Coordinates of C-alpha atoms in Angstrom, one line a residue:
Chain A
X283 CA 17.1 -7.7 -4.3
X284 CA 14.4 -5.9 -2.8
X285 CA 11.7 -4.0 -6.1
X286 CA 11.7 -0.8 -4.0
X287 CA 13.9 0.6 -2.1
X288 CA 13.6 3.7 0.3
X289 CA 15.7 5.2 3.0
X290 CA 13.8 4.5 6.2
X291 CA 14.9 7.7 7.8
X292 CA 13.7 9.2 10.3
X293 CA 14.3 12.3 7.7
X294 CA 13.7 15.7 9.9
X295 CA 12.9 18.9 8.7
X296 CA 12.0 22.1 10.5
X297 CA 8.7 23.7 9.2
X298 CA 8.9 25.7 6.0
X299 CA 12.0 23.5 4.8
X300 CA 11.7 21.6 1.5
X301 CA 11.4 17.6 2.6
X302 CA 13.1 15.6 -0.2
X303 CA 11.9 11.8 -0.2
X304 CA 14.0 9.5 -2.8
X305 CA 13.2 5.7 -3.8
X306 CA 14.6 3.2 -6.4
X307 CA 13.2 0.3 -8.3
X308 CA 14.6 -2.8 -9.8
X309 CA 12.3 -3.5 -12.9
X310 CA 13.3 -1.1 -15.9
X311 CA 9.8 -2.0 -17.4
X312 CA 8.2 -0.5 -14.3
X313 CA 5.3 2.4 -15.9
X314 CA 3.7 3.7 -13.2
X315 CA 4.9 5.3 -10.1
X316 CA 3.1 6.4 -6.7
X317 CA 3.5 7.9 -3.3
X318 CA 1.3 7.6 -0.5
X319 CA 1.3 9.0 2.8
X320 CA 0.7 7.1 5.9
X321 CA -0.3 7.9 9.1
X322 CA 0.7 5.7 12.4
X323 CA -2.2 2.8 12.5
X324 CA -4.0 4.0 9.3
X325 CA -4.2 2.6 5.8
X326 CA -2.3 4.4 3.3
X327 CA -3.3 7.7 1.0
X328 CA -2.5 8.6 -2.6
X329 CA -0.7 11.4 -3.0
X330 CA 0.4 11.8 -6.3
X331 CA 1.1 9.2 -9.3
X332 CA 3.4 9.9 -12.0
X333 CA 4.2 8.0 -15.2
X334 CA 6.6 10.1 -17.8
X335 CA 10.4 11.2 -16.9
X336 CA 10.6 14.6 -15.8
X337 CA 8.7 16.7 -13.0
X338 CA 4.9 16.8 -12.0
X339 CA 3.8 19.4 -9.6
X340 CA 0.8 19.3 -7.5
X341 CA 0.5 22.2 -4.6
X342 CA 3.6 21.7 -2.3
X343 CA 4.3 18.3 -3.9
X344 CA 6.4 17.6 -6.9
X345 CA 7.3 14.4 -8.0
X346 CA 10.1 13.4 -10.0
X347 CA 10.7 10.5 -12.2
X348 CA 14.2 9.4 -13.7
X349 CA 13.5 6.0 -15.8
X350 CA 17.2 5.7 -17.0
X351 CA 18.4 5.8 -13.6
X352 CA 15.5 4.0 -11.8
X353 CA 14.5 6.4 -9.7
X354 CA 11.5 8.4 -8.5
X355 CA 11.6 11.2 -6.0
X356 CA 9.2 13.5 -3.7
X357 CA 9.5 17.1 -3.0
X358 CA 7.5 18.9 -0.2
X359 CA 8.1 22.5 -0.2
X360 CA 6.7 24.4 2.8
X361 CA 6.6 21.7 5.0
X362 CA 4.3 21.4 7.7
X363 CA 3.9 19.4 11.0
X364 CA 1.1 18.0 9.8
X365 CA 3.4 16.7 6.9
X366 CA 4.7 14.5 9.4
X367 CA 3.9 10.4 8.4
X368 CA 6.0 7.5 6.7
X369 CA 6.0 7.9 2.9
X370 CA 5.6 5.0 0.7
X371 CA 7.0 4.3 -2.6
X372 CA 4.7 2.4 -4.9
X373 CA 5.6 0.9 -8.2
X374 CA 3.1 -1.2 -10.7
X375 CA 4.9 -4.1 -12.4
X376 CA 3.8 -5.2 -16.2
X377 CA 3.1 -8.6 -14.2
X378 CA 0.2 -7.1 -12.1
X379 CA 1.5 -6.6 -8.9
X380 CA 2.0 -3.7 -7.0
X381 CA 5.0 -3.1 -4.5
X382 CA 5.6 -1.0 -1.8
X383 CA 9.2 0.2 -0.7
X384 CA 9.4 0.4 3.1
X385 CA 8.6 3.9 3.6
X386 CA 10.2 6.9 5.0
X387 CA 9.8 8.3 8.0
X388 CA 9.4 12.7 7.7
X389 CA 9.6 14.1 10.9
X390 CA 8.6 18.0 10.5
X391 CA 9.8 20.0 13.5
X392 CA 7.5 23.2 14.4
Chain B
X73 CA -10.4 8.5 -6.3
X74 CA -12.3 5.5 -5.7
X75 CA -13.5 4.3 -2.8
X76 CA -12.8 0.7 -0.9
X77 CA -15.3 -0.2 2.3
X78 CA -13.2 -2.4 4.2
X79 CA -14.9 -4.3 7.4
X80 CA -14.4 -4.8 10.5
X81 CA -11.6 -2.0 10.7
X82 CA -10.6 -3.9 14.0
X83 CA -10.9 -6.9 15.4
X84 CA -10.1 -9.5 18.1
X85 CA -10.0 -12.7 18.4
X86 CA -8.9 -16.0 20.5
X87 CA -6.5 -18.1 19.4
X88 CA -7.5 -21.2 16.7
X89 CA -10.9 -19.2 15.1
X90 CA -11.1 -17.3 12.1
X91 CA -11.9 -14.0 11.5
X92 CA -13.4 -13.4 8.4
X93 CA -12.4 -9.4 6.7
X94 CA -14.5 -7.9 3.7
X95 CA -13.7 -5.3 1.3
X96 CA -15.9 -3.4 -0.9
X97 CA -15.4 -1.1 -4.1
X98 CA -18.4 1.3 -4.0
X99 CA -18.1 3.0 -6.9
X100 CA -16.5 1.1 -9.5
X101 CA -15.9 -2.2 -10.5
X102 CA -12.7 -4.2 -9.2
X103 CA -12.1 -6.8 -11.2
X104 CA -8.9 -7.4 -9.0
X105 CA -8.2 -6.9 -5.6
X106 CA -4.9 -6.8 -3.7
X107 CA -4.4 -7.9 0.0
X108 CA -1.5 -7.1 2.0
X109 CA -0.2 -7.0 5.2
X110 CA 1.1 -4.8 7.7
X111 CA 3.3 -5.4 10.9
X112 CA 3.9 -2.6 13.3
X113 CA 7.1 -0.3 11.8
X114 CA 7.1 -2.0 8.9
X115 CA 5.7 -1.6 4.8
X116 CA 2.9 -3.2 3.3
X117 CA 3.8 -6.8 2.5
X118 CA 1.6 -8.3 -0.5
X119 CA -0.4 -11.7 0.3
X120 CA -2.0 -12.2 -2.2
X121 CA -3.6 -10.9 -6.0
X122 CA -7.5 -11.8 -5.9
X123 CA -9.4 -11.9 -9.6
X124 CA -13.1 -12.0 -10.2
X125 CA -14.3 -15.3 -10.4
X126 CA -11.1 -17.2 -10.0
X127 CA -8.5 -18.2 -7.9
X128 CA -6.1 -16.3 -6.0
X129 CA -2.9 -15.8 -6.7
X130 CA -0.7 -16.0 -3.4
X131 CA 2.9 -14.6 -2.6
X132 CA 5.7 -17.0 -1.8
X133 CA 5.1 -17.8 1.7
X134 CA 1.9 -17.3 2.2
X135 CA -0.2 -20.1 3.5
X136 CA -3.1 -20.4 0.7
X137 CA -4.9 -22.7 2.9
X138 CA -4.4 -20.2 5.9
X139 CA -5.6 -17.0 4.1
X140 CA -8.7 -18.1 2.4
X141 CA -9.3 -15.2 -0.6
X142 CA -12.9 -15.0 -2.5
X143 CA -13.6 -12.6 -4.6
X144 CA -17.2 -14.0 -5.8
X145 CA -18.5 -10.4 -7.4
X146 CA -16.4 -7.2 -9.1
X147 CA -17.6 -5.2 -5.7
X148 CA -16.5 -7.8 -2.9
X149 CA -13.5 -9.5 -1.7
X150 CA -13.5 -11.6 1.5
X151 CA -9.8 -12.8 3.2
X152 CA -10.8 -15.0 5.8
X153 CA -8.1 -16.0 8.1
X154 CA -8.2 -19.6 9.5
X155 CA -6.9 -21.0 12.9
X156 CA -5.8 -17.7 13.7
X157 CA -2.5 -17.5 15.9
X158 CA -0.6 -14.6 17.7
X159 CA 1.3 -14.3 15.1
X160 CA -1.6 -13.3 12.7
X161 CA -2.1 -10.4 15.0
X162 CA -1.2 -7.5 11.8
X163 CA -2.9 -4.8 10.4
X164 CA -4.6 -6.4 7.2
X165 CA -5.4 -3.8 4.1
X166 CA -7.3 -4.2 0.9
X167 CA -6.4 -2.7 -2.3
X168 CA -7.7 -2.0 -5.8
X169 CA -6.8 0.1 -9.0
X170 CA -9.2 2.2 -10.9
X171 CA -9.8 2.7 -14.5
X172 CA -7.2 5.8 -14.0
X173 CA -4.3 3.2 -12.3
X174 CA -4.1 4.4 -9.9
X175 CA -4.7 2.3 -6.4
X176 CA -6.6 3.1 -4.0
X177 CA -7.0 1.6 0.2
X178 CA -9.6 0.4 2.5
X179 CA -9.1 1.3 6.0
X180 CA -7.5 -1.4 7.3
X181 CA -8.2 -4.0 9.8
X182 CA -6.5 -4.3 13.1
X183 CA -6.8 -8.3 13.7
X184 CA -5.5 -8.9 17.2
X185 CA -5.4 -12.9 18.0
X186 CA -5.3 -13.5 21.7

């Protein structure tokens, strides 16, 4: 069983839409939660962490964490072109390592 | 966020050298350093854990004695890739946590092995 898992999309959304990203982990003891943001050949960017159940909102992004049923979410409201990149899951495991689902692909469509 | 130097961000190289990749925290200390792997369409594989002054810790199916991993100081980490083949050809990728927890990227190294 894979730690994260993520659909790989393509997930396409016209501009202005609301792009919902979704993601589930295997390790109920799992604290810390991330999604990054990657452009084709470049390394990957932090957009937002989040740690407690419940919602954290950070401009267009809100992230949303549901411990009891494993499962971490990104909203993107507004959605631009420029929005357009894979999106990576992250997930920090007690035993010091850090996995990565395999992404999803946003396509935003002008 | 912090900040990770990696070097070279590309690279190529024939067939049986080694390329040697270095990563650098500039403004904090890493006392551990995470290298993964990229291939082309897929995620970010880990290698391997690297901790200050001592060994490495590897992922299953990594070759230890492939990926050489030193992490000598809490600002550098070297991989050094040995008797590189065309299938090493990746995108390689430092990573380190800060004292917030959360991690942060160098910019990647293309490694091509021709």
């Amino acid at each position: 069983q894979k730690e994260v898992e993520q659909n790989s999309g393509p997930l396409s959304v016209p501009e202005g839409a609301i792009a919902s990203l979704n993601c589930t982990y295997s390790d109920r003891g799992s604290q810390s939660f991330f999604w990054y943001r990657q452009y084709s050949g470049k390394s990957p960017e932090l957009i937002m962490s989040i740690y407690s159940n419940g919602d954290k909102e950070d401009g267009r992004f809100t992230a949303q964490l549901n411990k009891a049923s494993q499962y971490v979410s990104l909203l993107i409201r507004d959605s631009q072109p420029s929005d357009s990149a894979t999106y990576l899951c992250a997930v920090w495991y007690n035993f010091n390592k850090f996995y990565f689902g395999s992404g999803t692909k946003l396509n935003v469509k002008p | 966020g912090a900040l990770l130097s990696q070097h070279p961000s590309w690279v190529i190289c024939k067939s049986g050298t080694s390329v040697k990749i270095e990563c650098r925290s500039l403004d904090f200390q890493a006392t551990t350093m995470f290298w993964y792997r990229q291939f082309p369409k897929q995620s970010l594989m880990l290698m391997a854990t690297s901790n200050e002054g001592s060994k490495a810790t590897y992922e299953q199916g990594v070759e230890k004695d492939k990926f050489l991993i030193n992490h000598a100081s809490l600002t550098l980490s070297t991989l050094t890739v040995t008797s590189a083949h065309p299938e090493d050809s990746s995108f390689y990728i430092c990573s380190a946590r800060d004292k917030g927890g959360e991690a942060f990227f160098g910019q990647g190294t293309r490694l091509t092995v021709v």
